[in-house]
Amino acid sequence: MADEVKLYGFPGSPYVSRVTTALNLKGIKYEFVAEDLSNKSADLLKYNPVHKKVPVLVHNGKPISESLVIVEYIDDAWKGVPILPQDTYEKAQARFWAKFIDDKCTPAIFKAITNHGEEQAVAEAQEQLQFLENELNVKGKKFFGGDNINLVDIAATFIAYWLGAAEEALGIKVLSKDKFPKITEWCGNYINCQVVKDDLVPREAIVAFFRKRFGNA
Amino acid sequence: MADSDVILLDLWISVFGARVRIALAEKGVKYEYREEKLDDKSPLLLEMNPVHKKIPVLIHHGKPVCESNIIVQYIDETWHANSPPLLPSDPYLRAQARFWADFVDKKIYEGAKKIWTTKGEEQEAAKKEFMDVLKVLEGQLGEKPYLVGESFGFADIAMIPFCIWFYTLNKIGNMNIEKECPKLAAWVKRCMERESVTKSLPDAHKFYELVLEMQKKKGQ
């Protein structure tokens, strides 16, 4: 029986991008169901009644929600390119950094964005980014996953592509090259990966989104 | 292999620490427990968790694992030969277990805290929001004995320590959680039949006294 895989999301969502990257890594064919968040479909509400959010992956009729839970599910359910490290300690470290990105890093960056680059907010965001910079420094490799991308790289998608667009839209700078040379290099490497690149929406669209949503201080 | 090379940096009153204690007990892992002081963190804690500077931290063969839900998964994977498994083997059920553990992380801690740190209308709103969250768990339990599937596991471990907060919430919030959520109450009782749980949970009354003390300090 052929697998039926559907992904509910909207193009332009960094969280949806995490899932498409994971699906592409495993070479999984899927149907993308575009959602209008101002008018959520009955299916979305049925498949994610708890959070009513995207992305939602539906595999043979069974739904999975929350992007990092979905990415781990994809790694569990399909063989092929591994997304998490095999070693249990390294696995725990990867989960730690992915959670750090969600719990600490991204909210701090968002605060800097919504506060239009206010000094204190930017400083706090940079404090969190420094941990990631150090992590890349220690690894000394192309990606958080080493020679290839892993869960952490995928979790950091927002930083790789969306942050730069937000900075341009609002004329602010959070991820400066001199402060964060390793992350800056990583951003270029990450969005150049075919599995990521294939599903990225044009940068101008994201810039326009941030400008419209948060522009004009 | 000697498991004496397992150290847990913890705080007995912590619900997050309790998750790890339960997991270690379920797997029968022997470890050294070290109680930390929040206002005087040990150099070891600061060295092992420089990012968050928080407990719990599991130190295994000198290497730290941080974040309670991540530690629980690490314990399950490292001591996978010891039964019981804490996560299901089926990928879909594993995803469900992770989803509900994540739900507890997102909704329970802050939601409950709001109830004893607010008053009046704000507190009433917090109470309603928290009960809505508990009702979601009530719905997830349904007729099942545990949160995901038929066995005690990851999602249950993530949630059960918070049951010691119910006494405090009922008293301070003038609530009756057990009456409003009978399935959840039954699930708590069921989990409390496990020695790993009863031995790992802090005392509910002691927690209440701690919260009262905190409120007094803040002049509430």
Coordinates of C-alpha atoms in Angstrom, one line a residue:
Chain A
M1 CA 0.0 0.0 0.0
A2 CA 1.4 3.4 -0.9
D3 CA 2.0 5.9 1.8
E4 CA -0.3 8.8 1.9
V5 CA 1.4 11.9 3.2
K6 CA -0.2 15.3 3.5
L7 CA 1.3 18.4 4.9
Y8 CA -1.0 21.2 6.1
G9 CA 0.7 24.6 6.2
F10 CA 1.3 27.9 4.5
P11 CA 4.3 28.6 2.3
G12 CA 6.4 31.2 4.0
S13 CA 6.2 29.7 7.5
P14 CA 9.5 28.8 9.0
Y15 CA 7.9 26.0 11.0
V16 CA 6.4 24.5 7.9
S17 CA 9.9 24.8 6.3
R18 CA 11.3 22.6 9.0
V19 CA 8.9 19.8 8.0
T20 CA 9.4 20.2 4.2
T21 CA 13.2 20.0 4.7
A22 CA 12.8 16.8 6.7
L23 CA 10.5 15.3 4.1
N24 CA 12.9 16.2 1.4
L25 CA 15.8 14.7 3.3
K26 CA 14.0 11.4 3.3
G27 CA 12.8 11.7 -0.2
I28 CA 9.2 11.5 0.8
K29 CA 6.5 12.4 -1.7
Y30 CA 3.7 14.4 -0.1
E31 CA 0.7 16.6 -0.9
F32 CA 0.9 20.2 0.4
V33 CA -2.4 21.6 1.6
A34 CA -2.2 25.3 1.8
E35 CA -4.0 26.8 4.7
D36 CA -5.4 30.3 5.0
L37 CA -4.8 31.1 8.7
S38 CA -7.6 33.6 8.8
N39 CA -10.0 30.9 7.6
K40 CA -8.7 27.6 8.9
S41 CA -10.1 24.5 7.1
A42 CA -12.3 22.0 8.8
D43 CA -9.6 19.4 8.2
L44 CA -6.9 21.4 10.0
L45 CA -9.2 21.9 13.0
K46 CA -10.0 18.2 13.0
Y47 CA -6.3 17.2 12.8
N48 CA -5.0 19.7 15.3
P49 CA -7.9 20.5 17.7
V50 CA -5.5 21.2 20.6
H51 CA -3.4 24.0 19.0
K52 CA -5.3 24.7 15.7
K53 CA -1.9 25.5 14.1
V54 CA 0.3 24.6 11.1
P55 CA 2.2 22.6 10.3
V56 CA 0.3 19.3 10.6
L57 CA 1.5 16.1 9.0
V58 CA -1.1 13.5 8.2
H59 CA 0.4 10.1 7.5
N60 CA -2.1 7.5 6.2
G61 CA -4.8 9.5 7.9
K62 CA -3.1 9.9 11.3
P63 CA -2.1 13.5 12.3
I64 CA 1.0 14.7 14.0
S65 CA 1.4 18.3 15.2
E66 CA 4.2 20.6 16.4
S67 CA 7.1 21.0 14.0
L68 CA 9.9 19.4 16.0
V69 CA 7.6 16.5 17.0
I70 CA 6.8 16.0 13.3
V71 CA 10.5 16.2 12.3
E72 CA 11.4 13.5 14.9
Y73 CA 8.4 11.4 13.7
I74 CA 9.7 11.6 10.1
D75 CA 13.1 10.4 11.3
D76 CA 11.4 7.5 13.2
A77 CA 9.0 6.5 10.5
W78 CA 11.2 6.5 7.5
K79 CA 14.7 5.1 6.8
G80 CA 17.2 7.0 4.8
V81 CA 19.3 10.1 5.7
P82 CA 19.3 10.3 9.5
I83 CA 18.0 13.6 11.0
L84 CA 19.0 12.9 14.6
P85 CA 22.4 11.6 15.6
Q86 CA 22.6 7.8 16.4
D87 CA 24.5 8.2 19.6
T88 CA 22.2 8.7 22.6
Y89 CA 24.3 11.5 24.1
E90 CA 24.6 13.4 20.8
K91 CA 20.9 12.9 20.3
A92 CA 20.2 14.5 23.7
Q93 CA 22.5 17.4 22.7
A94 CA 20.7 17.9 19.4
R95 CA 17.3 18.0 21.2
F96 CA 18.7 20.4 23.7
W97 CA 19.8 22.9 21.0
A98 CA 16.6 22.5 19.1
K99 CA 14.6 23.3 22.3
F100 CA 16.9 26.2 23.1
I101 CA 16.2 27.7 19.7
D102 CA 12.5 27.4 20.2
D103 CA 12.3 28.4 23.9
K104 CA 15.0 31.1 24.2
C105 CA 16.6 32.1 20.9
T106 CA 13.6 32.7 18.6
P107 CA 11.5 34.5 21.2
A108 CA 14.4 36.8 22.0
I109 CA 14.9 37.5 18.3
F110 CA 11.2 38.1 17.8
K111 CA 11.2 40.6 20.6
A112 CA 14.0 42.5 18.9
I113 CA 12.0 42.5 15.7
T114 CA 8.7 43.6 17.3
N115 CA 10.6 46.3 19.3
H116 CA 12.1 47.6 16.0
G117 CA 15.7 46.9 17.0
E118 CA 15.5 48.6 20.4
E119 CA 19.0 48.3 22.0
Q120 CA 18.1 46.2 25.0
A121 CA 16.0 43.7 23.0
V122 CA 18.8 43.3 20.4
A123 CA 21.4 42.8 23.2
E124 CA 19.2 40.0 24.7
A125 CA 18.7 38.4 21.3
Q126 CA 22.5 38.5 20.7
E127 CA 23.2 37.0 24.1
Q128 CA 21.1 33.9 23.0
L129 CA 22.7 33.8 19.6
Q130 CA 26.1 33.8 21.2
F131 CA 25.4 30.3 22.5
L132 CA 24.8 29.1 19.0
E133 CA 27.9 30.9 17.7
N134 CA 30.0 29.1 20.4
E135 CA 28.4 25.8 19.5
L136 CA 29.4 26.2 15.8
N137 CA 32.9 27.3 16.9
V138 CA 33.4 24.3 19.1
K139 CA 32.2 22.0 16.3
G140 CA 34.3 23.8 13.7
K141 CA 32.1 22.3 11.0
K142 CA 29.8 23.5 8.3
F143 CA 26.6 22.7 10.1
F144 CA 25.4 22.0 13.6
G145 CA 25.1 18.4 12.5
G146 CA 28.7 18.4 11.3
D147 CA 29.2 17.8 7.5
N148 CA 25.5 17.4 7.0
I149 CA 22.4 19.1 8.4
N150 CA 20.6 17.6 11.4
L151 CA 17.7 18.4 13.7
V152 CA 19.5 21.6 15.1
D153 CA 20.1 23.1 11.6
I154 CA 16.5 22.4 10.7
A155 CA 15.3 23.9 14.0
A156 CA 17.3 27.1 13.2
T157 CA 15.7 27.6 9.8
F158 CA 14.1 30.9 11.0
I159 CA 17.6 32.3 11.8
A160 CA 18.9 31.2 8.4
Y161 CA 16.4 32.9 6.2
W162 CA 13.6 34.7 8.0
L163 CA 15.8 36.8 10.3
G164 CA 17.7 38.4 7.5
A165 CA 14.5 39.3 5.7
A166 CA 13.1 40.9 8.9
E167 CA 16.3 42.9 9.4
E168 CA 16.0 44.2 5.9
A169 CA 12.3 45.0 6.2
L170 CA 12.8 47.0 9.4
G171 CA 16.3 48.4 8.9
I172 CA 17.7 46.7 12.0
K173 CA 20.7 44.5 12.6
V174 CA 20.7 41.6 15.0
L175 CA 22.9 39.0 13.3
S176 CA 25.9 41.1 12.5
K177 CA 28.7 39.4 10.6
D178 CA 31.5 40.7 12.8
K179 CA 29.8 39.4 16.0
F180 CA 28.5 36.2 14.5
P181 CA 30.9 35.1 11.7
K182 CA 30.1 31.4 12.1
I183 CA 26.3 31.7 12.1
T184 CA 26.5 34.1 9.2
E185 CA 28.5 31.5 7.2
W186 CA 26.1 28.8 8.4
C187 CA 23.1 30.7 7.1
G188 CA 24.5 30.8 3.6
N189 CA 25.4 27.1 3.7
Y190 CA 22.1 26.0 5.1
I191 CA 19.8 27.8 2.6
N192 CA 21.9 26.5 -0.2
C193 CA 21.1 22.9 0.6
Q194 CA 18.8 21.6 -2.1
V195 CA 16.4 20.1 0.5
V196 CA 16.0 23.5 2.0
K197 CA 16.2 25.7 -1.1
D198 CA 13.5 23.8 -3.0
D199 CA 10.7 25.0 -0.8
L200 CA 11.8 28.5 0.2
V201 CA 9.5 31.3 -0.9
P202 CA 11.2 34.3 -2.5
R203 CA 12.9 36.5 0.0
E204 CA 11.1 39.6 -1.2
A205 CA 7.8 38.0 -0.1
I206 CA 9.1 37.5 3.5
V207 CA 10.6 41.1 3.5
A208 CA 7.2 42.4 2.4
F209 CA 5.5 40.3 5.2
F210 CA 7.7 41.8 7.9
R211 CA 7.4 45.3 6.5
K212 CA 3.6 45.1 6.5
R213 CA 3.3 43.4 9.9
F214 CA 5.9 45.2 11.9
G215 CA 7.1 48.2 9.8
N216 CA 6.6 51.9 10.5
A217 CA 7.7 52.3 14.1
Chain B
M1 CA 28.5 -1.7 33.8
A2 CA 28.4 0.3 37.0
D3 CA 25.8 3.0 37.0
S4 CA 27.6 4.7 39.9
D5 CA 28.7 7.2 37.3
V6 CA 25.3 8.8 37.2
I7 CA 24.8 12.1 39.1
L8 CA 21.6 14.1 39.3
L9 CA 21.8 17.8 40.2
D10 CA 18.3 18.6 41.4
L11 CA 16.0 20.3 43.9
W12 CA 13.7 18.1 45.7
I13 CA 10.7 20.4 45.4
S14 CA 11.1 20.7 41.6
V15 CA 8.5 19.1 39.4
F16 CA 11.0 18.9 36.6
G17 CA 13.5 17.1 38.8
A18 CA 10.7 14.7 39.8
R19 CA 10.3 13.7 36.2
V20 CA 13.9 12.6 36.0
R21 CA 13.7 10.8 39.4
I22 CA 10.7 8.9 38.2
A23 CA 12.4 7.9 35.0
L24 CA 15.6 6.7 36.8
A25 CA 13.5 4.8 39.3
E26 CA 11.4 3.2 36.6
K27 CA 14.6 1.9 35.0
G28 CA 16.2 0.9 38.3
V29 CA 19.2 3.1 37.7
K30 CA 21.4 3.8 40.7
Y31 CA 22.6 7.4 41.0
E32 CA 24.0 10.0 43.2
Y33 CA 21.5 12.7 44.2
R34 CA 22.8 16.2 44.8
E35 CA 20.5 18.9 46.2
E36 CA 21.2 22.3 44.7
K37 CA 20.4 25.7 46.3
L38 CA 18.7 28.1 43.9
D39 CA 20.3 31.2 45.5
D40 CA 23.7 29.5 45.7
K41 CA 24.2 27.4 42.7
S42 CA 27.1 25.0 42.8
P43 CA 30.1 25.6 40.4
L44 CA 29.3 22.1 39.0
L45 CA 25.8 23.2 38.0
L46 CA 27.0 26.3 36.4
E47 CA 29.7 24.4 34.6
M48 CA 27.3 21.6 33.5
N49 CA 24.4 23.9 32.4
P50 CA 26.0 27.2 31.4
V51 CA 23.1 28.0 29.0
H52 CA 20.2 27.8 31.5
K53 CA 21.9 27.4 34.9
K54 CA 19.0 25.3 36.0
I55 CA 18.2 21.9 37.4
P56 CA 17.7 19.1 36.7
V57 CA 21.0 18.1 35.1
L58 CA 21.9 14.5 34.7
I59 CA 25.7 13.9 34.6
H60 CA 26.5 10.6 33.0
H61 CA 30.2 9.6 32.6
G62 CA 31.0 13.2 33.4
K63 CA 28.9 14.6 30.5
P64 CA 25.8 16.7 31.2
V65 CA 22.3 16.2 29.8
C66 CA 19.9 19.1 30.5
E67 CA 16.1 19.8 30.2
S68 CA 13.9 17.3 32.0
N69 CA 12.0 15.9 29.1
I70 CA 15.2 15.5 27.1
I71 CA 16.8 13.7 30.1
V72 CA 13.9 11.3 30.4
Q73 CA 14.3 10.3 26.7
Y74 CA 18.1 10.0 27.2
I75 CA 17.4 7.7 30.2
D76 CA 15.0 5.6 28.1
E77 CA 17.4 5.3 25.2
T78 CA 20.6 4.7 27.3
W79 CA 19.0 2.1 29.6
H80 CA 16.8 0.6 26.9
A81 CA 17.7 -2.9 28.0
N82 CA 15.9 -2.2 31.4
S83 CA 12.2 -2.5 31.3
P84 CA 9.8 -0.8 31.1
P85 CA 10.2 1.2 27.9
L86 CA 9.3 4.8 28.7
L87 CA 8.4 5.7 25.1
P88 CA 6.3 3.4 22.8
S89 CA 8.2 1.6 20.0
D90 CA 5.6 2.6 17.4
P91 CA 6.6 5.9 15.7
Y92 CA 3.1 7.3 15.7
L93 CA 2.6 6.6 19.4
R94 CA 6.1 8.0 20.1
A95 CA 5.0 11.2 18.3
Q96 CA 1.9 11.3 20.4
A97 CA 3.9 10.9 23.6
R98 CA 6.2 13.7 22.6
F99 CA 3.3 15.9 21.6
W100 CA 1.6 15.6 25.0
A101 CA 4.9 16.0 26.9
D102 CA 5.4 19.2 24.9
F103 CA 1.8 20.2 25.7
V104 CA 2.4 19.9 29.4
D105 CA 5.6 22.0 29.0
K106 CA 3.8 24.7 27.2
K107 CA 0.6 24.9 29.2
I108 CA 0.8 23.6 32.7
Y109 CA 3.7 25.4 34.5
E110 CA 2.9 29.0 33.5
G111 CA -0.8 28.4 33.7
A112 CA -0.7 27.1 37.2
K113 CA 1.7 29.8 38.4
K114 CA -0.6 32.5 37.2
I115 CA -3.2 31.3 39.7
W116 CA -1.1 31.8 42.8
T117 CA 0.5 35.0 41.6
T118 CA -2.6 36.9 40.7
K119 CA -5.8 38.2 42.4
G120 CA -9.3 39.2 41.6
E121 CA -10.4 39.2 37.9
E122 CA -6.9 38.3 36.7
Q123 CA -6.9 35.2 38.9
E124 CA -10.4 34.2 37.8
A125 CA -9.3 34.4 34.2
A126 CA -6.2 32.3 35.0
K127 CA -8.3 29.7 36.8
K128 CA -10.6 29.4 33.8
E129 CA -7.7 29.1 31.4
F130 CA -6.0 26.5 33.5
M131 CA -9.2 24.4 33.9
D132 CA -9.6 24.5 30.1
V133 CA -6.1 23.1 29.8
L134 CA -6.8 20.3 32.3
K135 CA -10.0 19.5 30.4
V136 CA -7.9 18.9 27.3
L137 CA -5.9 16.3 29.2
E138 CA -9.1 14.9 30.6
G139 CA -10.3 14.5 27.0
Q140 CA -7.0 12.9 25.9
L141 CA -7.3 10.4 28.8
G142 CA -10.8 9.4 27.8
E143 CA -11.2 5.8 28.7
K144 CA -7.5 5.1 28.5
P145 CA -5.6 4.2 31.7
Y146 CA -2.7 6.5 30.7
L147 CA -2.2 9.6 28.5
V148 CA -0.8 7.7 25.5
G149 CA -1.7 4.0 25.0
E150 CA -2.1 1.4 27.7
S151 CA 1.2 1.8 29.6
F152 CA 2.6 4.4 31.9
G153 CA 5.2 6.4 30.0
F154 CA 6.8 9.6 28.8
A155 CA 3.7 11.8 28.7
D156 CA 2.5 10.6 32.1
I157 CA 6.0 11.2 33.6
A158 CA 5.9 14.8 32.1
M159 CA 2.6 15.5 33.8
I160 CA 2.4 13.5 37.0
P161 CA 4.7 15.7 39.2
F162 CA 2.3 18.6 38.7
C163 CA -0.4 16.7 40.6
I164 CA 1.3 17.8 43.8
W165 CA 0.4 21.4 42.8
F166 CA -3.3 20.5 42.8
Y167 CA -3.6 20.9 46.6
T168 CA -2.1 24.4 46.4
L169 CA -4.3 25.4 43.5
N170 CA -7.4 24.1 45.1
K171 CA -6.6 26.0 48.3
I172 CA -5.4 29.3 46.9
G173 CA -7.6 29.3 43.8
N174 CA -10.6 28.0 45.6
M175 CA -10.9 25.2 43.1
N176 CA -11.8 21.5 43.1
I177 CA -9.7 20.1 40.3
E178 CA -10.5 16.5 41.2
K179 CA -14.2 17.1 41.0
E180 CA -14.0 19.0 37.7
C181 CA -11.6 16.4 36.2
P182 CA -12.5 13.0 37.5
K183 CA -10.6 11.1 34.8
L184 CA -7.5 13.1 35.6
A185 CA -8.0 12.4 39.3
A186 CA -8.3 8.7 38.6
W187 CA -5.2 8.8 36.5
V188 CA -3.3 10.5 39.3
K189 CA -4.4 7.7 41.7
R190 CA -3.3 5.1 39.2
C191 CA 0.1 6.7 38.7
M192 CA 0.5 7.0 42.5
E193 CA 0.3 3.2 42.7
R194 CA 3.8 3.1 41.2
E195 CA 6.6 3.2 43.7
S196 CA 8.8 5.2 41.2
V197 CA 6.2 8.0 41.5
T198 CA 5.5 8.0 45.2
K199 CA 9.2 7.9 46.0
S200 CA 10.0 10.7 43.6
L201 CA 7.3 13.3 44.3
P202 CA 7.8 16.1 46.8
D203 CA 5.2 16.5 49.5
A204 CA 2.1 18.5 48.4
H205 CA 1.6 20.2 51.7
K206 CA 5.3 21.3 51.8
F207 CA 4.8 22.8 48.4
Y208 CA 1.7 24.7 49.6
E209 CA 3.7 26.1 52.5
L210 CA 6.5 27.2 50.1
V211 CA 4.0 29.0 47.9
L212 CA 2.4 30.8 50.9
E213 CA 5.9 31.9 52.0
M214 CA 6.6 33.2 48.5
Q215 CA 3.3 35.1 48.5
K216 CA 4.1 36.6 51.9
K217 CA 7.5 37.8 50.7
K218 CA 5.8 39.5 47.8
G219 CA 3.3 41.0 50.0
Q220 CA 0.3 39.3 48.4

